[in-house]
mmCIF file of C-alpha atoms and ligand atoms in Angstrom:
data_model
loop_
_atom_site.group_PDB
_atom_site.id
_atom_site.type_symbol
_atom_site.label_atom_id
_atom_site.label_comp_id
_atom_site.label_asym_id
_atom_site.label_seq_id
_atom_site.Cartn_x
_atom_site.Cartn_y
_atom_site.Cartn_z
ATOM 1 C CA UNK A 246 -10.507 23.643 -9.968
ATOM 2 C CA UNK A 247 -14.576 23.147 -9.916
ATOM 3 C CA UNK A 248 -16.011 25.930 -7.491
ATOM 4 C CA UNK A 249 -17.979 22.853 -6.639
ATOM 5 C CA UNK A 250 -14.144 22.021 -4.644
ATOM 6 C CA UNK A 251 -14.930 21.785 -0.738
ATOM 7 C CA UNK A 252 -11.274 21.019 -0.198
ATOM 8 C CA UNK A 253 -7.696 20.868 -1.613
ATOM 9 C CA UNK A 254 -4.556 20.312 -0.576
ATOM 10 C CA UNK A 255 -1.604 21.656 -2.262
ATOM 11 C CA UNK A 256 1.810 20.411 -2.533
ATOM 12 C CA UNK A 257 1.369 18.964 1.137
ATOM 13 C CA UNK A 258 4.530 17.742 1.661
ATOM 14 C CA UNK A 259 5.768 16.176 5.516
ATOM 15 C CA UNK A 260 9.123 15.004 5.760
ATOM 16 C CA UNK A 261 9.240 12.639 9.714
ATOM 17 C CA UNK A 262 12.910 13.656 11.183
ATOM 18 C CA UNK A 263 15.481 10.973 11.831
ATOM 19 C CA UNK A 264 15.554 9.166 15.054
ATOM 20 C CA UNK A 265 17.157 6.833 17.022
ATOM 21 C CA UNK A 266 15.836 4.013 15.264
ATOM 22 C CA UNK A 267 14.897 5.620 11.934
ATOM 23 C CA UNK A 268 16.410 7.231 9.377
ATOM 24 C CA UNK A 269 13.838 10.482 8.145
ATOM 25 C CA UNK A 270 11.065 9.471 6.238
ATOM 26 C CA UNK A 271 9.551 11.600 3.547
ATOM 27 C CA UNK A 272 6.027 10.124 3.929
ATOM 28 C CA UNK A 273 4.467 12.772 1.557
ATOM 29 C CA UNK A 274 6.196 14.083 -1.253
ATOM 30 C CA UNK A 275 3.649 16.800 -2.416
ATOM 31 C CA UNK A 276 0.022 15.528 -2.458
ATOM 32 C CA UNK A 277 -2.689 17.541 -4.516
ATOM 33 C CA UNK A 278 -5.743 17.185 -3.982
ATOM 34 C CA UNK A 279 -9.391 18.009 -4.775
ATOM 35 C CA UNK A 280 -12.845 17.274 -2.850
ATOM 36 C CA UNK A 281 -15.703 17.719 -4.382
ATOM 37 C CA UNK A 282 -18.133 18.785 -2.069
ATOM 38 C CA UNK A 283 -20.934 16.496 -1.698
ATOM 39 C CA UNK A 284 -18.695 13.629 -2.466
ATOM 40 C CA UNK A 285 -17.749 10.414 -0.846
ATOM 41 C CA UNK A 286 -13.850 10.682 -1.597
ATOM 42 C CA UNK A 287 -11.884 7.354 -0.971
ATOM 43 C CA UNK A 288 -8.118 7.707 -0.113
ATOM 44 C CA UNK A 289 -6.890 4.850 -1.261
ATOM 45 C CA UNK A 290 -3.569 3.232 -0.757
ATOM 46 C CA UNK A 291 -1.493 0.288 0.538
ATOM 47 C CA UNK A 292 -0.042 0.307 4.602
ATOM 48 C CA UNK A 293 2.910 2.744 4.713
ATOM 49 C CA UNK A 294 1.612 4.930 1.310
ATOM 50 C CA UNK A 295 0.953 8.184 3.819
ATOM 51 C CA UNK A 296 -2.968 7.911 4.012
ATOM 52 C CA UNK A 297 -2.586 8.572 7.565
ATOM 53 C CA UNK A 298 0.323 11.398 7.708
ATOM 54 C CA UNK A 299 -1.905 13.336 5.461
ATOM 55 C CA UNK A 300 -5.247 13.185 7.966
ATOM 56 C CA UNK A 301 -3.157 13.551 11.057
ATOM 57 C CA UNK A 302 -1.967 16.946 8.974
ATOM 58 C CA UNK A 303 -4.784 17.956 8.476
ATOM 59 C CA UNK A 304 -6.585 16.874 12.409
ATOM 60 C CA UNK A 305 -3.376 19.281 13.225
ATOM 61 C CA UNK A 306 -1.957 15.934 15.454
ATOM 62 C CA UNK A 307 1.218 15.787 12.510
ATOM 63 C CA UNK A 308 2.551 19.368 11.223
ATOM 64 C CA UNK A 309 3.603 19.279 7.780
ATOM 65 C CA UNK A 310 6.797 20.317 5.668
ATOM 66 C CA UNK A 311 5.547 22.446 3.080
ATOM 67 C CA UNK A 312 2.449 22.896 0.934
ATOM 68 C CA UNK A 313 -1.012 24.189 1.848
ATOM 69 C CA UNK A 314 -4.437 22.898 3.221
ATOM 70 C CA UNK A 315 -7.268 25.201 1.757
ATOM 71 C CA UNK A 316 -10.849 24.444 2.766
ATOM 72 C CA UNK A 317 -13.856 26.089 0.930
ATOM 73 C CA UNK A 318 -11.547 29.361 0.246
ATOM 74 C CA UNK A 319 -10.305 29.277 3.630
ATOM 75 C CA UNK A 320 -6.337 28.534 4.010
ATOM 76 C CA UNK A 321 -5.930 26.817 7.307
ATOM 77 C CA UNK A 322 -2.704 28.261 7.734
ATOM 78 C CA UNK A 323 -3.987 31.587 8.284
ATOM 79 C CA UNK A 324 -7.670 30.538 9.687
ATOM 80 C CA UNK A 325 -6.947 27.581 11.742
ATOM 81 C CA UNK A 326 -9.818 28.112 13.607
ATOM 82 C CA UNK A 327 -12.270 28.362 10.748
ATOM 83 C CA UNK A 328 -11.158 25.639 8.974
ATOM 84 C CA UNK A 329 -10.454 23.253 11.668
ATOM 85 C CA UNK A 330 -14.380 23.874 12.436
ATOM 86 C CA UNK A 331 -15.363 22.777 9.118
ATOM 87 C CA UNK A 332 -13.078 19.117 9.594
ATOM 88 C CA UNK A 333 -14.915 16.521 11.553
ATOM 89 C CA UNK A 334 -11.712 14.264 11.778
ATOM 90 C CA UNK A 335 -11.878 10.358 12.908
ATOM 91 C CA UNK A 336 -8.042 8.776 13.510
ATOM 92 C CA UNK A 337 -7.077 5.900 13.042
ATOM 93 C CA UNK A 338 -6.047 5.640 16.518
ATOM 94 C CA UNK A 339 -8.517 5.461 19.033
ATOM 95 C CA UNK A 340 -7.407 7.980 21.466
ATOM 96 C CA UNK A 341 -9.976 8.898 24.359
ATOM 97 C CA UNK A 342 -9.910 9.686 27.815
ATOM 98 C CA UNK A 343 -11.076 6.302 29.429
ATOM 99 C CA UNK A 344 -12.481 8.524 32.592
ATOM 100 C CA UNK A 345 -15.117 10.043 31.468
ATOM 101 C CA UNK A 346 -18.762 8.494 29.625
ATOM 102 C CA UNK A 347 -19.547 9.210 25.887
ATOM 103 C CA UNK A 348 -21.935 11.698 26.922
ATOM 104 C CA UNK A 349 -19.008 13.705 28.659
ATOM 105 C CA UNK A 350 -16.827 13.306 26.219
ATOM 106 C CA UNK A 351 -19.078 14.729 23.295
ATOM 107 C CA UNK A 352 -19.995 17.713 25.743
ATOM 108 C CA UNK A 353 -15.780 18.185 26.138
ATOM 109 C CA UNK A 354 -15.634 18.314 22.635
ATOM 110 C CA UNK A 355 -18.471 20.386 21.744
ATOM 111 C CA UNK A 356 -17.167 23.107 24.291
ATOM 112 C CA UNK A 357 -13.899 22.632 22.625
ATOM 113 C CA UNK A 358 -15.531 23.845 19.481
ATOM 114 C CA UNK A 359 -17.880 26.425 21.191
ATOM 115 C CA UNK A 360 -20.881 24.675 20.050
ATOM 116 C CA UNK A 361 -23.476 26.982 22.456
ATOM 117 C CA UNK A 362 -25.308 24.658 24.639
ATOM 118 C CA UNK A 363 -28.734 24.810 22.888
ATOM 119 C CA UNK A 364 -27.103 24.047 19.779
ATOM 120 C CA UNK A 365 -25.782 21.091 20.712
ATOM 121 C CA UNK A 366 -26.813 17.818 19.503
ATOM 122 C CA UNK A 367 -24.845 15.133 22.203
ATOM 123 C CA UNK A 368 -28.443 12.592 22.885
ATOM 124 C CA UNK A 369 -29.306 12.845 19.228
ATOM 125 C CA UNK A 370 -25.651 11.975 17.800
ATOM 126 C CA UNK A 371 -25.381 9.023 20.450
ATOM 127 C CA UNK A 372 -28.488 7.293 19.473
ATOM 128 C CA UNK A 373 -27.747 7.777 15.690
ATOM 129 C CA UNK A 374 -24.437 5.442 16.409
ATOM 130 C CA UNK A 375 -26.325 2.869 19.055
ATOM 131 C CA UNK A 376 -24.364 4.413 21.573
ATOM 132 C CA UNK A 377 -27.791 5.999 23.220
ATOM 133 C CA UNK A 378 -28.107 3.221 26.269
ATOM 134 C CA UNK A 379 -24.378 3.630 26.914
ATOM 135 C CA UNK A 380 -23.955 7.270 27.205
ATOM 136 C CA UNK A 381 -23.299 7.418 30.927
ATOM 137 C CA UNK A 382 -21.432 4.389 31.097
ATOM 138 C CA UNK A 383 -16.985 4.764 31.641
ATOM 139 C CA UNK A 384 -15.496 5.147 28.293
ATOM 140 C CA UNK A 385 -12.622 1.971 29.146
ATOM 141 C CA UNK A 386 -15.395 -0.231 29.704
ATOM 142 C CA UNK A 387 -16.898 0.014 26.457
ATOM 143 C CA UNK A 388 -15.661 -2.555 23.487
ATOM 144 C CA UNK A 389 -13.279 -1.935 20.674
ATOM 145 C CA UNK A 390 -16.463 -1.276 18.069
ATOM 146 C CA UNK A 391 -18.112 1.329 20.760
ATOM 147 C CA UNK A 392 -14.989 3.053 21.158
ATOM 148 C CA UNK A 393 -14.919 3.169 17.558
ATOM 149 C CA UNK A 394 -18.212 4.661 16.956
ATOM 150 C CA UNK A 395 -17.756 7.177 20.044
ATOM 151 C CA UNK A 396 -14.865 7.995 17.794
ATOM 152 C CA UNK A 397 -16.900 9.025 14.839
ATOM 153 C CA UNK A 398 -19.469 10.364 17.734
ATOM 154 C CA UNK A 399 -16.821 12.900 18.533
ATOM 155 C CA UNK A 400 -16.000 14.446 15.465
ATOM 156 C CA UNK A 401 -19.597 15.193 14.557
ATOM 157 C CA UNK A 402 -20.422 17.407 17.794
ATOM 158 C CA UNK A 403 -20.087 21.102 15.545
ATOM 159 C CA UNK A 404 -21.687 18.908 12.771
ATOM 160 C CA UNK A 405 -18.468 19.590 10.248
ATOM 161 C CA UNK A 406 -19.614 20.037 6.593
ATOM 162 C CA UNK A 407 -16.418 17.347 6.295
ATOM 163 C CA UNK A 408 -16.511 13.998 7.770
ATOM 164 C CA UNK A 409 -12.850 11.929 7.549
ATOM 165 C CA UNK A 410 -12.671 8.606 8.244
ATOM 166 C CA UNK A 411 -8.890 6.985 9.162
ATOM 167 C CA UNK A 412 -9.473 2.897 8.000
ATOM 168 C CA UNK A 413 -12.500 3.232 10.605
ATOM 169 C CA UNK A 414 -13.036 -0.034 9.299
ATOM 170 C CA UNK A 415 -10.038 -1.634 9.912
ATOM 171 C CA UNK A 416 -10.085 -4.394 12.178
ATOM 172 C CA UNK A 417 -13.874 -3.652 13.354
ATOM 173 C CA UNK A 418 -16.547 -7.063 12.710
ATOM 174 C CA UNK A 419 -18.891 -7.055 9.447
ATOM 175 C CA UNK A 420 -22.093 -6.126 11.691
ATOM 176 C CA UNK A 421 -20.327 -3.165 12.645
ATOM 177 C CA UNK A 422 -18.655 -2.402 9.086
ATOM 178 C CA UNK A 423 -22.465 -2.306 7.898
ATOM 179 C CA UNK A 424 -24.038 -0.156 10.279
ATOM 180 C CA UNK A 425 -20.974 2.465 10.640
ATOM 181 C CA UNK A 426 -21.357 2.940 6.599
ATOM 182 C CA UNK A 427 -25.057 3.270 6.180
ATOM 183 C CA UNK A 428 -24.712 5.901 8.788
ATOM 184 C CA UNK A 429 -21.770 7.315 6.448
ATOM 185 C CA UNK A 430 -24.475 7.126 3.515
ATOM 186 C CA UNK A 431 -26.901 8.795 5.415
ATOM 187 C CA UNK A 432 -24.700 11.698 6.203
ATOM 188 C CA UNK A 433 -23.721 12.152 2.863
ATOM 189 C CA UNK A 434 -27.171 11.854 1.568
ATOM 190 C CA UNK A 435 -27.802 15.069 4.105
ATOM 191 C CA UNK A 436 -25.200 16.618 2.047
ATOM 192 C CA UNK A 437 -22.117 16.515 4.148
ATOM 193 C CA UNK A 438 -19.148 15.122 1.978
ATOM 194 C CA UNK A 439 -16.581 12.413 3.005
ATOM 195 C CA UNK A 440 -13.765 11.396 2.893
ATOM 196 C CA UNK A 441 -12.298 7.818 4.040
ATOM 197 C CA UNK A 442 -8.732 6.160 3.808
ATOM 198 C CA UNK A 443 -8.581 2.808 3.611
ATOM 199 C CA UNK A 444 -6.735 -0.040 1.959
ATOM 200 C CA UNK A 445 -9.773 -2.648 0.720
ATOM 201 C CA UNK A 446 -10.299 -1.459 -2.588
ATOM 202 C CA UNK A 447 -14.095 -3.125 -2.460
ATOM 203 C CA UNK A 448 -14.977 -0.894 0.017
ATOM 204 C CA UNK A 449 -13.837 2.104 -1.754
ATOM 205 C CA UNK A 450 -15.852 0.736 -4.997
ATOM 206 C CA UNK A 451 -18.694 0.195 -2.803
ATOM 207 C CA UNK A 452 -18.305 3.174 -0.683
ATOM 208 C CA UNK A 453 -17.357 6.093 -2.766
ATOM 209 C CA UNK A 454 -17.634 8.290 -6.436
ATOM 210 C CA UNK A 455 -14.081 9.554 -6.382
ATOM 211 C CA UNK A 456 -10.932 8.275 -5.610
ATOM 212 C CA UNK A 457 -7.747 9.104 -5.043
ATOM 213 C CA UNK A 458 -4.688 6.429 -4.653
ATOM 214 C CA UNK A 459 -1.550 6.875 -3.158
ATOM 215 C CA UNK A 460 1.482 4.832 -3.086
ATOM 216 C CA UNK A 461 5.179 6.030 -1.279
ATOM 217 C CA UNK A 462 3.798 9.421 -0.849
ATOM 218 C CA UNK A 463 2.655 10.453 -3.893
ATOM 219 C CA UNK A 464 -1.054 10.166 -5.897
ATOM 220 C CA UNK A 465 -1.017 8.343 -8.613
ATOM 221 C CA UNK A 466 -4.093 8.141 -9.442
ATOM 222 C CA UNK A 467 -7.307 10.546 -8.501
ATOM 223 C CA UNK A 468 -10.830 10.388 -10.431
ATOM 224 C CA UNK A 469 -14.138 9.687 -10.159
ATOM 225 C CA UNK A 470 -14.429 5.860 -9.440
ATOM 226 C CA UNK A 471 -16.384 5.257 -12.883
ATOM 227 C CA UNK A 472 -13.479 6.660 -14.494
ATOM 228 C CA UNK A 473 -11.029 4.477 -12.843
ATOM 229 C CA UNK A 474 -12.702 1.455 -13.213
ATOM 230 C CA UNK A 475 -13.198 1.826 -16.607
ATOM 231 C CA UNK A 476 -9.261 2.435 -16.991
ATOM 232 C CA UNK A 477 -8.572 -0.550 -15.323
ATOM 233 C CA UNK A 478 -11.297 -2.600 -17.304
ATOM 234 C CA UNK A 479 -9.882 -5.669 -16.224
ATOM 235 C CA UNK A 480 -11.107 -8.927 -14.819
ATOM 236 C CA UNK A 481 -10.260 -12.701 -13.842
ATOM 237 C CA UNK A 482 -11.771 -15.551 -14.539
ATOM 238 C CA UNK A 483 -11.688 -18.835 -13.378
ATOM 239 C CA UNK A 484 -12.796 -22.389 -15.275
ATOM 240 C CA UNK A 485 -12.618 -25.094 -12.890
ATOM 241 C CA UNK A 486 -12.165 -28.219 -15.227
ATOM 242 C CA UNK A 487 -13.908 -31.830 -14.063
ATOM 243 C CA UNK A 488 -9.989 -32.494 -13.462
ATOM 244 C CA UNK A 489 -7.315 -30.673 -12.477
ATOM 245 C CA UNK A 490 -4.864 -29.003 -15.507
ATOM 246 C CA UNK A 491 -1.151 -29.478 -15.306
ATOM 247 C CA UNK A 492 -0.468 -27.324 -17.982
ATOM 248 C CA UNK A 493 -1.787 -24.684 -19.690
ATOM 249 C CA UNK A 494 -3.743 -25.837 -23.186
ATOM 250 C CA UNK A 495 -1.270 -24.482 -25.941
ATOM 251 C CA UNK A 496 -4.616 -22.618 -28.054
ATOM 252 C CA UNK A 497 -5.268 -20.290 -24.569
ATOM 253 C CA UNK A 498 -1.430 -19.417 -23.958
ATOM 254 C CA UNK A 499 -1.613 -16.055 -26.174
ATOM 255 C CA UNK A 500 -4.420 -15.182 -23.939
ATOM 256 C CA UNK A 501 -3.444 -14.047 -20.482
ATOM 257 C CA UNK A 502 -3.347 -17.252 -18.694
ATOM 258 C CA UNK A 503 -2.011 -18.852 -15.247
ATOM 259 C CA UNK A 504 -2.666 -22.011 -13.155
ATOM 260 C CA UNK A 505 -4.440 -21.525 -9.758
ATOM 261 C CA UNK A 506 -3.316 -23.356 -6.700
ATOM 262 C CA UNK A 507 -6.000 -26.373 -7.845
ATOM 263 C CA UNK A 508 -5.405 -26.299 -11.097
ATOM 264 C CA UNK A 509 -7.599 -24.431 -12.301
ATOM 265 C CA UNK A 510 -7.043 -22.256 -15.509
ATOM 266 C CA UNK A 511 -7.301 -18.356 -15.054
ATOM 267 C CA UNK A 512 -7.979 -16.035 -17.813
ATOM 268 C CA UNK A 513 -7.421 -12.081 -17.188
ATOM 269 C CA UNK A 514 -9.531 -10.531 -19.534
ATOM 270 C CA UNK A 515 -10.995 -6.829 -20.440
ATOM 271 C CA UNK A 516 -14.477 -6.946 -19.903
ATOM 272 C CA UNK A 517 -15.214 -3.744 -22.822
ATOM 273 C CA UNK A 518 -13.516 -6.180 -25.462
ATOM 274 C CA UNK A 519 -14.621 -9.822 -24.658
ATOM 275 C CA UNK A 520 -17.559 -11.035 -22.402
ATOM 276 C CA UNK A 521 -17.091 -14.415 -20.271
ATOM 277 C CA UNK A 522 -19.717 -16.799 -23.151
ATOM 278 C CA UNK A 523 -16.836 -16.037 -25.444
ATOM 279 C CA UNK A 524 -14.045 -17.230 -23.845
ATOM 280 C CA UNK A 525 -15.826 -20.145 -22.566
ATOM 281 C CA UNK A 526 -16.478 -20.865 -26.025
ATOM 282 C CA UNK A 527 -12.697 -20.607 -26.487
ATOM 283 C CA UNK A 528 -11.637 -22.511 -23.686
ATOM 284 C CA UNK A 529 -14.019 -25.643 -24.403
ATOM 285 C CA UNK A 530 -12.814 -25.561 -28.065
ATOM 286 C CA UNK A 531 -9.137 -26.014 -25.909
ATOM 287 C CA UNK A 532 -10.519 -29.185 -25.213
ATOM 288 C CA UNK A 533 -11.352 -28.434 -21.408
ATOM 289 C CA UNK A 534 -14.271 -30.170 -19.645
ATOM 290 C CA UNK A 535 -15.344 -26.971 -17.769
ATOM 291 C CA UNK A 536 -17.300 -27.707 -14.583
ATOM 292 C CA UNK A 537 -17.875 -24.611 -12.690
ATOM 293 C CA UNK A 538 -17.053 -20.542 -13.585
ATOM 294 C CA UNK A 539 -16.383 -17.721 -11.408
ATOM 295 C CA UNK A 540 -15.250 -13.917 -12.092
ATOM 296 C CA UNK A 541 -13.146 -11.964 -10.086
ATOM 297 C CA UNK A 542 -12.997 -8.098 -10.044
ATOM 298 C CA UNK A 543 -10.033 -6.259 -10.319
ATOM 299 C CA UNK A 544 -8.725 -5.037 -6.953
ATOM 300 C CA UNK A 545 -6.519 -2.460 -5.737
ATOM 301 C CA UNK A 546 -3.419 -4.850 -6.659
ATOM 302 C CA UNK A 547 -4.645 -4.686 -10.231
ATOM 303 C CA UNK A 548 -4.600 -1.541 -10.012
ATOM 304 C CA UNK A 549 -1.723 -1.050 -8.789
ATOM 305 C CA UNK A 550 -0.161 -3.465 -11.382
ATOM 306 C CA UNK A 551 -1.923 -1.190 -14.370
ATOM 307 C CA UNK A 552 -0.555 2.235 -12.852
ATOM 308 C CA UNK A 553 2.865 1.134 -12.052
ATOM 309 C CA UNK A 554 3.506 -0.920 -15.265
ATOM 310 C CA UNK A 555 1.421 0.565 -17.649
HETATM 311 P P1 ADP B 668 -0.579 4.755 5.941
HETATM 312 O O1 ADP B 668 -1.553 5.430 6.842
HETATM 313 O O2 ADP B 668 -0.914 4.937 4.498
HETATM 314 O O3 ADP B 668 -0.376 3.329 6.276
HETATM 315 P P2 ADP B 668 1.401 6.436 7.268
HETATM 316 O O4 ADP B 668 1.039 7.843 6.961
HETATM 317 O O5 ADP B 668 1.024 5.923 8.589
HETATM 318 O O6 ADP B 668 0.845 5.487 6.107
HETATM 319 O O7 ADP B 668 2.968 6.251 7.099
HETATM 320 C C1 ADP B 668 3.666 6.740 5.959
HETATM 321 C C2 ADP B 668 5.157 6.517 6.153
HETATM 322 O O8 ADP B 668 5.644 7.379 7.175
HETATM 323 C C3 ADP B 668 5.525 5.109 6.581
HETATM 324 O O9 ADP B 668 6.726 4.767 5.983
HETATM 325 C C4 ADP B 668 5.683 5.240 8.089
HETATM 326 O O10 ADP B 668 6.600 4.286 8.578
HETATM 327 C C5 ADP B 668 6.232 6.646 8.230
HETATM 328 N N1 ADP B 668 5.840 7.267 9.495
HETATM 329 C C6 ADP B 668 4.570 7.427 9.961
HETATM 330 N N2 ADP B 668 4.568 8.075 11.141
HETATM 331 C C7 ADP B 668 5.865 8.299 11.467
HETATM 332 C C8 ADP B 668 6.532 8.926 12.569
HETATM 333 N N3 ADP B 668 5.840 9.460 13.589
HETATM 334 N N4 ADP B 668 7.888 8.986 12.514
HETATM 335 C C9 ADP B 668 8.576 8.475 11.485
HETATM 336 N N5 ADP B 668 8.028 7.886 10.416
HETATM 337 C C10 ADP B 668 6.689 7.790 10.403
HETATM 338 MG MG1 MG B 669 -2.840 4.656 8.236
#
């Protein structure tokens, strides 16, 4: 590994115990990774894949199996401390005491980390998330997005060279969305590095310059996103015909081809061997009366569907 590495895990393994209810549940069967420091590092992976066993490892609220956590040179089994202090951890649960204000609760958590009290940074890290004219006010009565940003508020009080993110976007409104990840930008841009789970592959492609995926536990894929997308190098597109097809035109059915729910015709294509002019060409020399075009990226599905069948 790059001595560039800010983080790896090795091997991390966590095997849940049985329950009641629940058989045990190896959620991660030996994830390796590597953060590059300066990076914005998207986890990426569908509901259930172990995004969120591997942060709660690492935020020490999940222990794990076997394997190692090693940040910067520093194993966190023997320096907890140390490398604990370098984590700035966001769950994906919003857990906060609803008694006390923001401004309280940063103060809590700086003393937790022994941030000395002219070091600390509580008014400044408020305003930075629009949370500045709420500081004093009782944590229960503030809404789901403030909670969510005093979230984010609290992991950045010992200002961690590592920021995680849990799906902070996850259920949160587009203005929201916006403002939490131009903050994100301008934290990285300062040079700490990030990493985010979430499960909308746009916002990893928009968001971040290395990704990892994970799927039952295991990474399957994990490279910088240029990389990946290039791999993938696969796109939809759609020709909307002045009326609707009922079948697909015999000269298009070597090409990848489907039917949309409104009949229109659906190419998948690989943008590095054939550009969209060409196989409109194509398509109108099928015979089709082609009224409108649109392209559609390749998502996280894709590839998904490339990895696993490839
Ligand atoms: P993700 O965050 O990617 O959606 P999780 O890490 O939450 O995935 O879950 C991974 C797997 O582990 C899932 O099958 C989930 O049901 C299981 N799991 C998560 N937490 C527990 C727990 N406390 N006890 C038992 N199984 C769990
Ligand atoms: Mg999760």
């Amino acid at each position: 590994f790059p001595y560039t590495t800010l983080f790896r895990s090795i091997g991390l393994t966590k095997t849940y115990a049985a329950s009641k209810k629940m058989p045990a549940k190896q959620a991660l069967k030996g994830i390796d990774l590597a953060i590059p420091r300066g990076s914005i590092f998207g986890l990426l992976g569908p509901n259930g894949a172990g995004k969120s066993t591997f942060i709660n490892i690492l935020a020490g609220l999940v222990n794990k199996t076997s394997g190692s956590v090693n940040v910067w040179g520093i194993d966190a089994d023997k320096h907890p401390r140390e490398s604990r202090a370098a984590l700035g951890i966001v769950p994906q649960e919003i857990n906060m005491d609803p008694f006390f204000t923001p401004r309280e609760t940063l103060e809590l958590m700086a003393g937790f980390y022994g941030v000395p009290a002219t070091e600390r940074r509580t008014d400044e890290i408020l305003d930075a998330l629009g949370l500045g004219d709420k500081k004093h006010a009782y944590v229960r009565q503030l809404s789901g997005g403030m909670k969510r940003r005093l979230m984010v508020a609290k992991a950045l009080v010992h200002t961690p060279p590592i920021l995680i993110l849990d799906e902070p976007t996850a259920g949160v409104d587009v203005e929201l969305r916006r403002s939490l990840w131009e903050y994100v930008r301008k934290l990285n841009a300062a040079g700490t590095t990030v990493v985010l789970t979430t499960h909308y592959l746009e916002e990893a492609q928009e968001m971040c310059d290395t990704i990892a995926i994970i799927n039952h536990g295991q990474v399957i894929a994990h490279d910088s996103k240029r990389n990946l997308m290039k791999q993938l190098d696969s796109k939809e597109v759609v020709f909307k015909s002045r009326a609707p097809l009922s079948t697909i035109p015999a000269a298009l059915q070597e090409t990848e081809s489907r039917l949309d729910e409104e009949g229109s015709l659906v190419l998948r294509f690989q943008p590095s061997k054939i550009g969209v002019p060409e196989l409109l060409d194509r398509v109108r020399t099928a015979g089709l009366d082609v009224v409108d075009i649109s392209t559609r990226e390749a998502d996280l599905e894709d590839v998904f569907r490339s990895l696993t069948t490839a």
